[in-house]
Short mmCIF file of C-alpha atoms in Angstrom, two decimals:
data_model
loop_
_atom_site.label_atom_id
_atom_site.label_comp_id
_atom_site.label_asym_id
_atom_site.label_seq_id
_atom_site.Cartn_x
_atom_site.Cartn_y
_atom_site.Cartn_z
CA MET A 1 -21.18 -8.88 30.72
CA THR A 2 -19.74 -12.38 30.55
CA GLN A 3 -16.28 -12.73 29.22
CA SER A 4 -17.30 -13.90 25.90
CA ASN A 5 -19.57 -11.12 25.18
CA HIS A 6 -16.65 -8.69 26.53
CA THR A 7 -14.21 -10.18 23.90
CA ASN A 8 -16.67 -9.96 21.16
CA PHE A 9 -17.28 -6.38 22.08
CA SER A 10 -13.51 -5.59 22.14
CA VAL A 11 -13.07 -7.19 18.79
CA LYS A 12 -15.92 -5.51 17.04
CA LYS A 13 -14.60 -2.07 18.76
CA TYR A 14 -11.32 -2.44 17.19
CA LEU A 15 -12.42 -3.71 13.77
CA LYS A 16 -14.55 -0.39 13.79
CA TYR A 17 -11.20 1.32 14.43
CA PHE A 18 -9.36 -0.50 12.12
CA TRP A 19 -11.90 0.42 9.38
CA ILE A 20 -11.56 4.10 10.39
CA ALA A 21 -7.76 4.15 10.40
CA VAL A 22 -7.42 2.86 6.62
CA SER A 23 -10.18 5.03 5.40
CA GLY A 24 -8.54 8.13 6.97
CA LYS A 25 -11.71 9.51 8.76
CA GLU A 26 -9.80 10.77 11.87
CA THR A 27 -7.17 12.90 11.78
CA GLU A 28 -6.29 14.76 15.48
CA PHE A 29 -5.02 12.70 18.37
CA THR A 30 -4.85 15.53 21.08
CA SER A 31 -7.78 14.00 23.25
CA GLY A 32 -9.09 10.63 24.12
CA SER A 33 -7.58 7.16 24.58
CA ILE A 34 -3.92 7.12 23.81
CA ARG A 35 -4.12 3.55 23.11
CA LYS A 36 -6.81 4.13 20.51
CA ALA A 37 -4.62 7.10 19.02
CA ILE A 38 -1.36 4.66 18.78
CA PHE A 39 -3.79 1.79 17.20
CA MET A 40 -5.63 4.27 14.85
CA LEU A 41 -2.11 5.94 13.63
CA SER A 42 -0.14 2.67 13.75
CA ILE A 43 -2.17 0.34 11.57
CA PRO A 44 -2.12 2.35 8.51
CA MET A 45 1.58 3.15 8.87
CA ILE A 46 2.58 -0.54 9.52
CA LEU A 47 0.41 -1.61 6.41
CA GLU A 48 2.36 0.95 4.50
CA MET A 49 5.69 -0.26 5.76
CA LEU A 50 4.67 -3.71 4.97
CA MET A 51 3.66 -3.08 1.78
CA GLU A 52 7.17 -1.77 1.10
CA SER A 53 8.76 -4.42 2.72
CA ILE A 54 6.92 -7.00 0.70
CA PHE A 55 7.91 -5.17 -2.57
CA ALA A 56 11.64 -5.44 -1.37
CA LEU A 57 11.46 -9.10 -0.75
CA VAL A 58 9.58 -9.70 -4.14
CA ASP A 59 12.19 -7.60 -5.85
CA ILE A 60 15.16 -9.58 -4.49
CA ALA A 61 13.10 -12.93 -5.25
CA TYR A 62 13.02 -12.01 -8.87
CA VAL A 63 16.68 -10.61 -9.28
CA SER A 64 18.02 -13.83 -7.59
CA LYS A 65 16.93 -15.67 -10.59
CA VAL A 66 19.28 -13.35 -12.90
CA SER A 67 22.55 -14.03 -10.96
CA VAL A 68 24.43 -13.59 -8.00
CA ASN A 69 26.13 -10.42 -9.37
CA ALA A 70 22.62 -8.95 -9.82
CA VAL A 71 21.79 -9.46 -6.07
CA ALA A 72 25.06 -7.84 -5.28
CA THR A 73 24.64 -5.05 -7.53
CA ILE A 74 21.38 -4.25 -5.65
CA GLY A 75 23.27 -4.51 -2.53
CA LEU A 76 25.79 -2.11 -3.77
CA THR A 77 23.38 0.29 -5.10
CA GLU A 78 21.22 0.55 -2.24
CA SER A 79 24.08 1.26 0.25
CA VAL A 80 24.75 4.22 -2.06
CA ILE A 81 20.84 5.32 -2.70
CA THR A 82 20.59 5.13 1.28
CA LEU A 83 22.32 8.26 0.98
CA VAL A 84 19.27 9.76 -1.23
CA TYR A 85 17.06 8.23 1.63
CA ALA A 86 18.86 9.98 4.41
CA LEU A 87 18.07 13.47 2.77
CA ALA A 88 14.56 12.37 1.81
CA ILE A 89 13.81 11.29 5.49
CA GLY A 90 15.61 14.19 7.02
CA LEU A 91 13.53 16.69 5.08
CA SER A 92 10.44 14.17 5.70
CA MET A 93 11.25 14.45 9.46
CA ALA A 94 11.17 18.26 9.21
CA ALA A 95 8.04 18.23 7.35
CA THR A 96 6.06 15.94 9.58
CA ALA A 97 7.26 17.75 12.83
CA VAL A 98 6.30 21.12 11.47
CA VAL A 99 2.99 20.04 9.50
CA ALA A 100 1.71 17.93 12.84
CA ARG A 101 2.57 20.74 15.16
CA ARG A 102 0.78 23.30 13.11
CA ILE A 103 -2.40 20.82 12.95
CA GLY A 104 -2.17 20.63 16.84
CA GLU A 105 -2.20 24.42 16.90
CA LYS A 106 -5.48 24.41 14.43
CA ASP A 107 -3.31 26.46 12.10
CA VAL A 108 -4.14 24.64 8.85
CA ASP A 109 -2.82 27.68 6.77
CA GLY A 110 0.79 27.16 8.40
CA ALA A 111 0.47 23.62 7.72
CA LYS A 112 0.03 24.05 4.03
CA MET A 113 2.90 26.60 3.71
CA ALA A 114 4.98 23.97 5.21
CA ALA A 115 3.98 21.36 2.88
CA VAL A 116 4.56 23.63 -0.21
CA GLN A 117 8.07 24.59 0.88
CA ALA A 118 9.13 20.98 1.72
CA ILE A 119 8.16 19.89 -1.88
CA GLY A 120 10.18 22.79 -3.21
CA LEU A 121 13.10 21.47 -1.33
CA GLY A 122 13.08 17.95 -2.33
CA VAL A 123 12.64 18.70 -5.93
CA LEU A 124 15.92 20.78 -6.00
CA VAL A 125 17.82 18.37 -3.86
CA SER A 126 16.87 15.40 -5.83
CA LEU A 127 17.63 16.89 -9.24
CA VAL A 128 21.20 17.75 -8.34
CA LEU A 129 21.54 13.99 -7.04
CA GLY A 130 19.92 12.59 -10.40
CA VAL A 131 22.45 14.16 -12.43
CA VAL A 132 25.38 12.53 -10.55
CA GLY A 133 23.53 9.16 -10.66
CA ILE A 134 23.34 9.46 -14.61
CA LEU A 135 26.75 10.57 -15.02
CA TYR A 136 28.67 8.60 -12.78
CA ALA A 137 27.06 5.16 -12.08
CA LYS A 138 30.14 2.96 -13.18
CA GLU A 139 32.30 5.11 -10.73
CA ILE A 140 29.82 4.68 -8.05
CA LEU A 141 30.11 0.79 -8.11
CA ALA A 142 33.68 0.80 -8.53
CA LEU A 143 34.18 2.98 -5.34
CA MET A 144 32.17 0.45 -3.57
CA GLY A 145 34.35 -2.24 -4.40
CA GLY A 146 32.18 -3.63 -7.19
CA GLU A 147 34.06 -6.48 -9.73
CA PRO A 148 34.32 -5.71 -13.55
CA ASP A 149 32.06 -7.99 -14.18
CA LEU A 150 29.52 -6.96 -11.76
CA ILE A 151 29.74 -3.37 -12.82
CA ALA A 152 29.20 -4.09 -16.48
CA GLU A 153 26.16 -6.12 -15.63
CA GLY A 154 24.54 -3.80 -12.98
CA TYR A 155 25.59 -0.15 -13.87
CA GLY A 156 21.91 0.31 -15.69
CA TYR A 157 20.19 -0.54 -12.52
CA THR A 158 22.24 1.94 -10.61
CA LYS A 159 22.17 4.88 -13.15
CA LEU A 160 18.30 4.48 -13.46
CA LEU A 161 17.65 4.07 -9.75
CA ILE A 162 19.77 7.22 -8.62
CA GLY A 163 19.02 9.13 -11.69
CA GLY A 164 15.04 8.79 -10.95
CA ASN A 165 15.73 9.57 -7.21
CA ILE A 166 13.03 12.64 -7.47
CA THR A 167 10.32 9.66 -7.21
CA ILE A 168 11.94 8.59 -4.00
CA MET A 169 12.20 12.04 -2.61
CA LEU A 170 8.65 13.21 -3.33
CA LEU A 171 7.06 9.89 -2.10
CA PHE A 172 8.90 10.25 1.10
CA LEU A 173 8.13 13.88 1.58
CA ILE A 174 4.34 14.00 0.59
CA ASN A 175 3.54 11.01 2.64
CA ALA A 176 5.38 12.98 5.58
CA ILE A 177 2.95 15.70 5.16
CA PHE A 178 0.12 13.26 5.09
CA ARG A 179 1.34 11.52 8.18
CA GLY A 180 1.97 15.03 10.08
CA ALA A 181 -1.68 15.97 9.41
CA GLY A 182 -2.95 12.78 10.96
CA ASN A 183 -3.81 11.13 7.76
CA ALA A 184 -1.57 7.97 7.61
CA SER A 185 -4.18 6.05 5.63
CA MET A 186 -3.43 8.34 2.53
CA ALA A 187 0.27 7.34 3.07
CA MET A 188 -0.53 3.97 2.93
CA TRP A 189 -2.59 3.57 0.09
CA THR A 190 -0.03 5.41 -1.91
CA LEU A 191 2.45 2.87 -1.09
CA VAL A 192 -0.06 0.38 -1.87
CA LEU A 193 -0.18 1.88 -5.53
CA SER A 194 3.50 2.05 -5.80
CA ASN A 195 4.59 -1.18 -4.78
CA GLY A 196 1.73 -3.22 -6.21
CA LEU A 197 2.82 -1.85 -9.82
CA ASN A 198 6.27 -2.52 -9.01
CA ILE A 199 5.36 -6.10 -8.22
CA ILE A 200 3.32 -6.67 -11.35
CA LEU A 201 5.96 -4.79 -13.47
CA ASP A 202 9.28 -6.33 -12.17
CA PRO A 203 8.92 -9.60 -13.73
CA ILE A 204 7.82 -8.13 -17.00
CA PHE A 205 10.99 -5.74 -17.36
CA ILE A 206 13.43 -8.19 -15.66
CA PHE A 207 12.64 -11.16 -17.80
CA GLY A 208 10.99 -9.76 -20.83
CA TRP A 209 7.32 -10.25 -21.86
CA GLY A 210 5.90 -9.66 -25.52
CA PRO A 211 7.41 -6.61 -27.15
CA ILE A 212 9.39 -5.88 -23.95
CA PRO A 213 12.73 -7.07 -24.20
CA GLU A 214 14.84 -8.69 -21.21
CA TYR A 215 16.55 -6.19 -19.22
CA GLY A 216 17.81 -8.08 -16.60
CA VAL A 217 18.53 -6.54 -13.16
CA MET A 218 18.07 -2.74 -14.87
CA GLY A 219 14.48 -3.99 -15.36
CA ALA A 220 13.89 -3.73 -11.77
CA ALA A 221 15.06 -0.01 -11.62
CA ILE A 222 12.51 0.51 -14.80
CA ALA A 223 9.77 -0.98 -12.87
CA THR A 224 10.56 0.82 -9.45
CA ASN A 225 10.61 4.13 -11.26
CA ILE A 226 7.18 3.51 -12.89
CA GLY A 227 5.59 2.45 -9.73
CA ARG A 228 7.15 5.41 -7.54
CA GLY A 229 6.28 7.84 -10.33
CA THR A 230 2.72 6.90 -10.73
CA ALA A 231 2.34 7.18 -6.91
CA VAL A 232 3.61 10.76 -6.62
CA LEU A 233 1.28 11.61 -9.32
CA PHE A 234 -1.62 10.16 -7.36
CA GLN A 235 -0.18 11.97 -4.32
CA LEU A 236 -0.07 15.37 -6.22
CA GLY A 237 -3.66 14.77 -7.03
CA ILE A 238 -4.60 14.26 -3.49
CA LEU A 239 -3.18 17.30 -2.33
CA PHE A 240 -4.76 19.42 -5.03
CA PHE A 241 -7.85 17.96 -5.54
CA GLY A 242 -8.56 15.45 -2.79
CA TRP A 243 -10.50 15.86 0.68
CA GLY A 244 -7.63 15.81 3.25
CA LYS A 245 -7.04 18.93 5.75
CA ILE A 246 -4.43 20.03 3.55
CA LYS A 247 -5.64 20.94 0.26
CA LEU A 248 -3.24 23.10 -1.90
CA VAL A 249 -4.47 25.52 -4.99
CA LEU A 250 -2.19 27.48 -7.43
CA GLN A 251 -1.88 30.30 -5.28
CA ASP A 252 -0.14 28.32 -2.16
CA LEU A 253 2.86 27.75 -4.74
CA VAL A 254 4.91 30.39 -3.39
CA LEU A 255 8.20 30.74 -2.08
CA ASN A 256 8.31 31.63 1.86
CA VAL A 257 11.71 32.26 2.91
CA LYS A 258 11.04 32.23 6.66
CA VAL A 259 9.11 28.91 6.52
CA MET A 260 11.73 27.28 4.19
CA VAL A 261 14.48 28.30 6.56
CA ASN A 262 12.78 26.92 9.51
CA LEU A 263 12.38 23.63 7.48
CA ILE A 264 15.96 23.61 6.58
CA ARG A 265 16.98 24.25 10.30
CA VAL A 266 14.68 21.39 11.50
CA SER A 267 15.80 19.12 8.71
CA LEU A 268 19.56 19.70 9.01
CA GLY A 269 19.50 17.64 12.27
CA GLY A 270 17.43 15.00 10.58
CA ILE A 271 19.68 14.91 7.14
CA ALA A 272 22.87 14.70 9.53
CA GLN A 273 21.28 12.06 11.67
CA PHE A 274 20.37 9.76 8.95
CA LEU A 275 23.75 10.55 6.95
CA ILE A 276 25.46 9.38 10.01
CA GLY A 277 23.41 6.00 9.99
CA THR A 278 23.06 5.38 6.46
CA SER A 279 26.92 6.26 5.54
CA SER A 280 27.74 3.66 8.10
CA TRP A 281 25.87 1.20 6.07
CA VAL A 282 27.89 2.14 3.10
CA PHE A 283 31.13 1.29 4.91
CA LEU A 284 29.82 -1.83 6.42
CA MET A 285 28.91 -2.83 2.62
CA ARG A 286 32.28 -1.69 1.72
CA ILE A 287 33.77 -4.24 4.49
CA MET A 288 31.37 -7.09 3.42
CA SER A 289 32.40 -6.71 -0.13
CA GLU A 290 36.17 -7.94 0.89
CA PHE A 291 34.40 -11.32 1.44
CA GLY A 292 33.23 -11.86 -2.01
CA SER A 293 29.99 -11.83 -3.99
CA GLU A 294 28.36 -14.87 -2.37
CA VAL A 295 28.83 -13.38 1.22
CA LEU A 296 27.70 -10.19 0.00
CA ALA A 297 24.47 -11.81 -1.65
CA GLY A 298 24.00 -13.55 1.59
CA TYR A 299 24.06 -10.33 3.52
CA THR A 300 21.86 -8.43 1.23
CA ILE A 301 19.07 -11.17 1.21
CA ALA A 302 19.19 -11.15 5.09
CA ILE A 303 18.85 -7.27 5.11
CA ARG A 304 15.88 -7.36 2.77
CA VAL A 305 14.10 -10.13 5.02
CA MET A 306 14.92 -7.83 7.98
CA MET A 307 13.33 -5.03 6.56
CA PHE A 308 9.89 -7.00 6.32
CA THR A 309 9.85 -6.67 9.98
CA LEU A 310 11.71 -3.68 10.77
CA MET A 311 9.27 -1.39 8.15
CA PRO A 312 6.05 -2.28 10.49
CA SER A 313 8.27 -1.50 13.54
CA TRP A 314 9.18 1.76 11.73
CA GLY A 315 5.55 2.26 11.03
CA MET A 316 4.87 2.41 14.74
CA SER A 317 7.76 4.91 15.29
CA ASN A 318 6.14 7.20 12.72
CA ALA A 319 3.05 7.08 14.70
CA ALA A 320 4.62 7.97 17.79
CA ALA A 321 6.27 11.05 15.96
CA THR A 322 3.01 12.24 14.70
CA LEU A 323 1.36 11.91 18.55
CA VAL A 324 4.27 13.91 19.93
CA GLY A 325 4.18 16.63 17.34
CA GLN A 326 0.42 16.99 17.56
CA ASN A 327 0.20 16.81 21.27
CA LEU A 328 3.13 19.27 21.80
CA GLY A 329 1.20 21.61 19.35
CA ALA A 330 -1.83 21.05 21.69
CA LYS A 331 0.20 22.01 24.84
CA GLN A 332 0.01 18.37 26.15
CA PRO A 333 3.80 17.43 26.60
CA ASP A 334 2.67 14.53 29.43
CA ARG A 335 0.03 13.10 27.06
CA ALA A 336 3.24 13.02 24.29
CA GLU A 337 5.62 11.33 26.67
CA ILE A 338 3.11 8.77 27.70
CA SER A 339 2.01 7.88 24.00
CA VAL A 340 6.05 7.32 23.49
CA TRP A 341 6.43 4.49 25.95
CA LYS A 342 3.31 2.85 25.40
CA THR A 343 4.23 2.56 21.57
CA GLY A 344 7.77 1.30 22.40
CA LYS A 345 6.10 -1.36 24.54
CA TYR A 346 3.76 -2.42 21.79
CA ASN A 347 6.94 -2.22 19.56
CA ALA A 348 8.96 -4.54 21.83
CA TYR A 349 6.12 -7.17 22.08
CA PHE A 350 6.02 -7.22 18.18
CA MET A 351 10.07 -7.47 17.83
CA GLY A 352 10.48 -9.94 20.48
CA ALA A 353 8.56 -12.49 18.65
CA VAL A 354 10.04 -11.74 15.26
CA SER A 355 13.32 -12.48 16.86
CA LEU A 356 12.23 -15.75 17.94
CA VAL A 357 11.24 -16.69 14.46
CA TYR A 358 14.59 -15.44 13.09
CA LEU A 359 16.61 -17.40 15.43
CA ILE A 360 14.92 -20.74 14.74
CA PHE A 361 14.13 -20.67 11.16
CA ALA A 362 17.04 -18.57 9.65
CA LYS A 363 18.41 -21.21 7.09
CA SER A 364 15.08 -22.12 5.81
CA ILE A 365 14.01 -18.31 5.31
CA ILE A 366 17.40 -17.41 3.25
CA SER A 367 17.13 -20.45 1.33
CA TRP A 368 13.74 -19.31 -0.19
CA PHE A 369 15.70 -16.83 -2.17
CA ASN A 370 18.95 -18.34 -2.94
CA ALA A 371 20.08 -22.08 -2.37
CA THR A 372 23.90 -21.60 -2.63
CA PRO A 373 25.30 -23.04 0.47
CA SER A 374 27.56 -20.22 1.23
CA VAL A 375 24.81 -17.31 0.65
CA VAL A 376 22.40 -19.12 2.90
CA GLU A 377 25.28 -19.83 5.67
CA ASN A 378 26.06 -16.11 5.80
CA GLY A 379 22.43 -14.80 5.13
CA ALA A 380 21.36 -17.02 8.18
CA LEU A 381 24.32 -15.86 10.35
CA CYS A 382 23.37 -12.46 9.71
CA LEU A 383 19.67 -12.85 10.53
CA GLN A 384 20.39 -14.85 13.80
CA VAL A 385 23.13 -12.51 15.16
CA ILE A 386 20.97 -9.08 14.43
CA ALA A 387 17.80 -10.66 15.69
CA LEU A 388 19.47 -10.79 19.38
CA GLY A 389 19.03 -7.08 19.39
CA TYR A 390 15.62 -6.86 18.02
CA VAL A 391 13.90 -5.82 21.41
CA PHE A 392 16.23 -2.97 21.89
CA TYR A 393 15.72 -2.01 18.35
CA ALA A 394 11.99 -1.42 18.93
CA TYR A 395 12.70 1.07 21.74
CA GLY A 396 15.53 2.73 19.97
CA MET A 397 13.34 3.44 16.83
CA VAL A 398 10.18 4.56 18.79
CA VAL A 399 12.30 6.91 21.10
CA SER A 400 14.51 8.32 18.10
CA GLN A 401 11.36 9.07 16.09
CA ALA A 402 9.88 11.08 19.09
CA PHE A 403 12.56 13.37 19.39
CA ASN A 404 12.28 13.94 15.53
CA GLY A 405 8.33 14.29 15.96
CA ALA A 406 8.88 16.94 18.61
CA GLY A 407 11.49 18.75 16.21
CA ASP A 408 14.52 17.89 18.26
CA THR A 409 16.76 16.17 15.53
CA LYS A 410 19.93 17.15 17.26
CA THR A 411 19.68 14.83 20.00
CA PRO A 412 19.16 11.56 18.00
CA THR A 413 22.13 13.08 15.63
CA LYS A 414 24.59 13.01 18.51
CA ILE A 415 23.24 9.32 19.77
CA ASN A 416 23.55 8.11 16.02
CA LEU A 417 27.19 9.92 15.83
CA ILE A 418 28.31 7.82 18.89
CA SER A 419 26.59 4.65 18.01
CA PHE A 420 27.65 4.48 14.27
CA TRP A 421 30.74 6.17 13.64
CA LEU A 422 32.53 6.21 16.96
CA PHE A 423 31.70 2.82 18.05
CA GLN A 424 30.01 0.48 15.02
CA LEU A 425 32.44 1.15 12.44
CA PRO A 426 35.48 0.82 14.25
CA LEU A 427 34.33 -2.18 16.10
CA ALA A 428 33.16 -3.90 12.78
CA TYR A 429 36.39 -3.19 11.08
CA VAL A 430 38.59 -4.77 13.94
CA ALA A 431 36.29 -7.69 14.45
CA ALA A 432 35.89 -8.46 10.73
CA MET A 433 39.53 -7.54 9.35
CA VAL A 434 42.06 -7.56 12.56
CA LEU A 435 40.82 -10.14 14.52
CA GLY A 436 39.89 -12.30 11.44
CA TRP A 437 36.08 -12.99 12.54
CA GLY A 438 35.07 -12.12 8.68
CA ALA A 439 31.48 -11.19 8.15
CA LYS A 440 30.18 -12.49 11.67
CA GLY A 441 32.43 -9.59 13.29
CA VAL A 442 30.25 -7.19 10.88
CA PHE A 443 27.22 -8.69 12.37
CA ILE A 444 27.96 -8.33 15.88
CA ALA A 445 29.21 -4.74 15.52
CA ILE A 446 25.73 -3.94 14.08
CA THR A 447 23.86 -5.62 16.83
CA LEU A 448 25.88 -4.07 19.90
CA ALA A 449 25.65 -0.41 18.22
CA GLU A 450 21.99 -0.68 17.96
CA VAL A 451 21.96 -1.74 21.79
CA LEU A 452 23.83 1.01 22.70
CA LEU A 453 21.73 3.36 20.61
CA ALA A 454 18.33 2.44 22.45
CA ILE A 455 19.82 2.59 25.77
CA MET A 456 21.34 6.32 25.27
CA ALA A 457 18.21 7.43 23.32
CA MET A 458 15.82 6.10 26.43
CA VAL A 459 18.13 7.92 28.93
CA TRP A 460 17.99 11.14 27.16
CA PHE A 461 14.27 11.06 26.28
CA LYS A 462 13.67 10.75 30.08
CA LYS A 463 15.39 14.20 31.15
CA GLY A 464 12.80 15.75 28.87
CA LYS A 465 14.42 18.56 26.99
CA TRP A 466 12.69 17.61 23.97
CA LYS A 467 9.37 19.08 25.36
CA GLN A 468 10.76 22.64 25.11
CA VAL A 469 11.80 22.37 21.20
CA GLN A 470 9.92 24.90 19.13
CA VAL A 471 9.32 24.76 15.46
#
């Protein structure tokens, strides 16, 4: 076979795999080519996360046309809503780990039982958080350092987004169930529906259209809740009437204390892990608010831009988690470990290429969203400094998710505690406020903390204790 024919064969082969991956025809990855398994799982997860990050960019682009305060409101609110994400992701990690393990063991009924208990937990938690968001939106923004005019303009956004957090919770949880079962494509199509609706509805509710009045920044929250809520209804339809391995009936909707306690046990480490990580972002945002709305807006835009590339990277990390869970369930720990290192390598290639783009074109990228000189300067600096650690982030995310996929959520929790609370936050405060480096001190602290996290994660992963975890 000539080189040209071999290349054409490879392209056709991977185009075929691509179609199978996005159509959801294959769900088990405990045998065959590891490279193929990574590709089949990663593609829909990357597309899913890309859709999420595209929406984040479109959202901030629309809101940027309202006011600098509106952008800053989103930054402050999202730094708080990440605490909701922490709970959602923690529960989701437990759901993925347990469902993937049961699927690897060929125990579909056990996977269904875990799915039902996870959804029940998510509903309960989100209702409590929603009441807090509705009653105390103004106080939350004030606590985060928002100025009176910012609170007056933006509290409606905060109230609706936190009040409607049940859509976030269920979207995360049910997609985690799909991923654990190996049906990553269904999670992808759910996000396509959710964020597609958000992108269409955003300008209508932000700027007004026909009989719909102009809601300003609050319109972004209205569009988001409608988009996510519609997607959750779609997810529930698939779970009860779809074609996947996990298909629920009314008789499945019963409380199983043993399974729920197991899920809570596994998720506690995940929740603590992400609470540590996300609460550190809350404190970082509080430090950033000391430097004014323009600096805060630049930082917020930069973080949104970064999510455009971190989300696909997170998609590859989720693929590693599913591969670990299913292969451990099939009693193949060595295959699980090889899958993680290969996924980390591919992720590092991707993130390394992205870091070069950010280092060269940072100012141009930020200016697409807001041309205010101070906003551009601080946003570009944020992109460039944080991009210096992108290759480390690549391995850090994959290995951390591998622990989670094995059900070992305690190890990443310890790593996050050391990296973020004991290292990043003190360094950020000292560099920004004591040494007088300003926002740059915060950016440097973020980068160094992520480098430390990656190194610790890889060292502990090599010890192999995660292979003995039972879920």
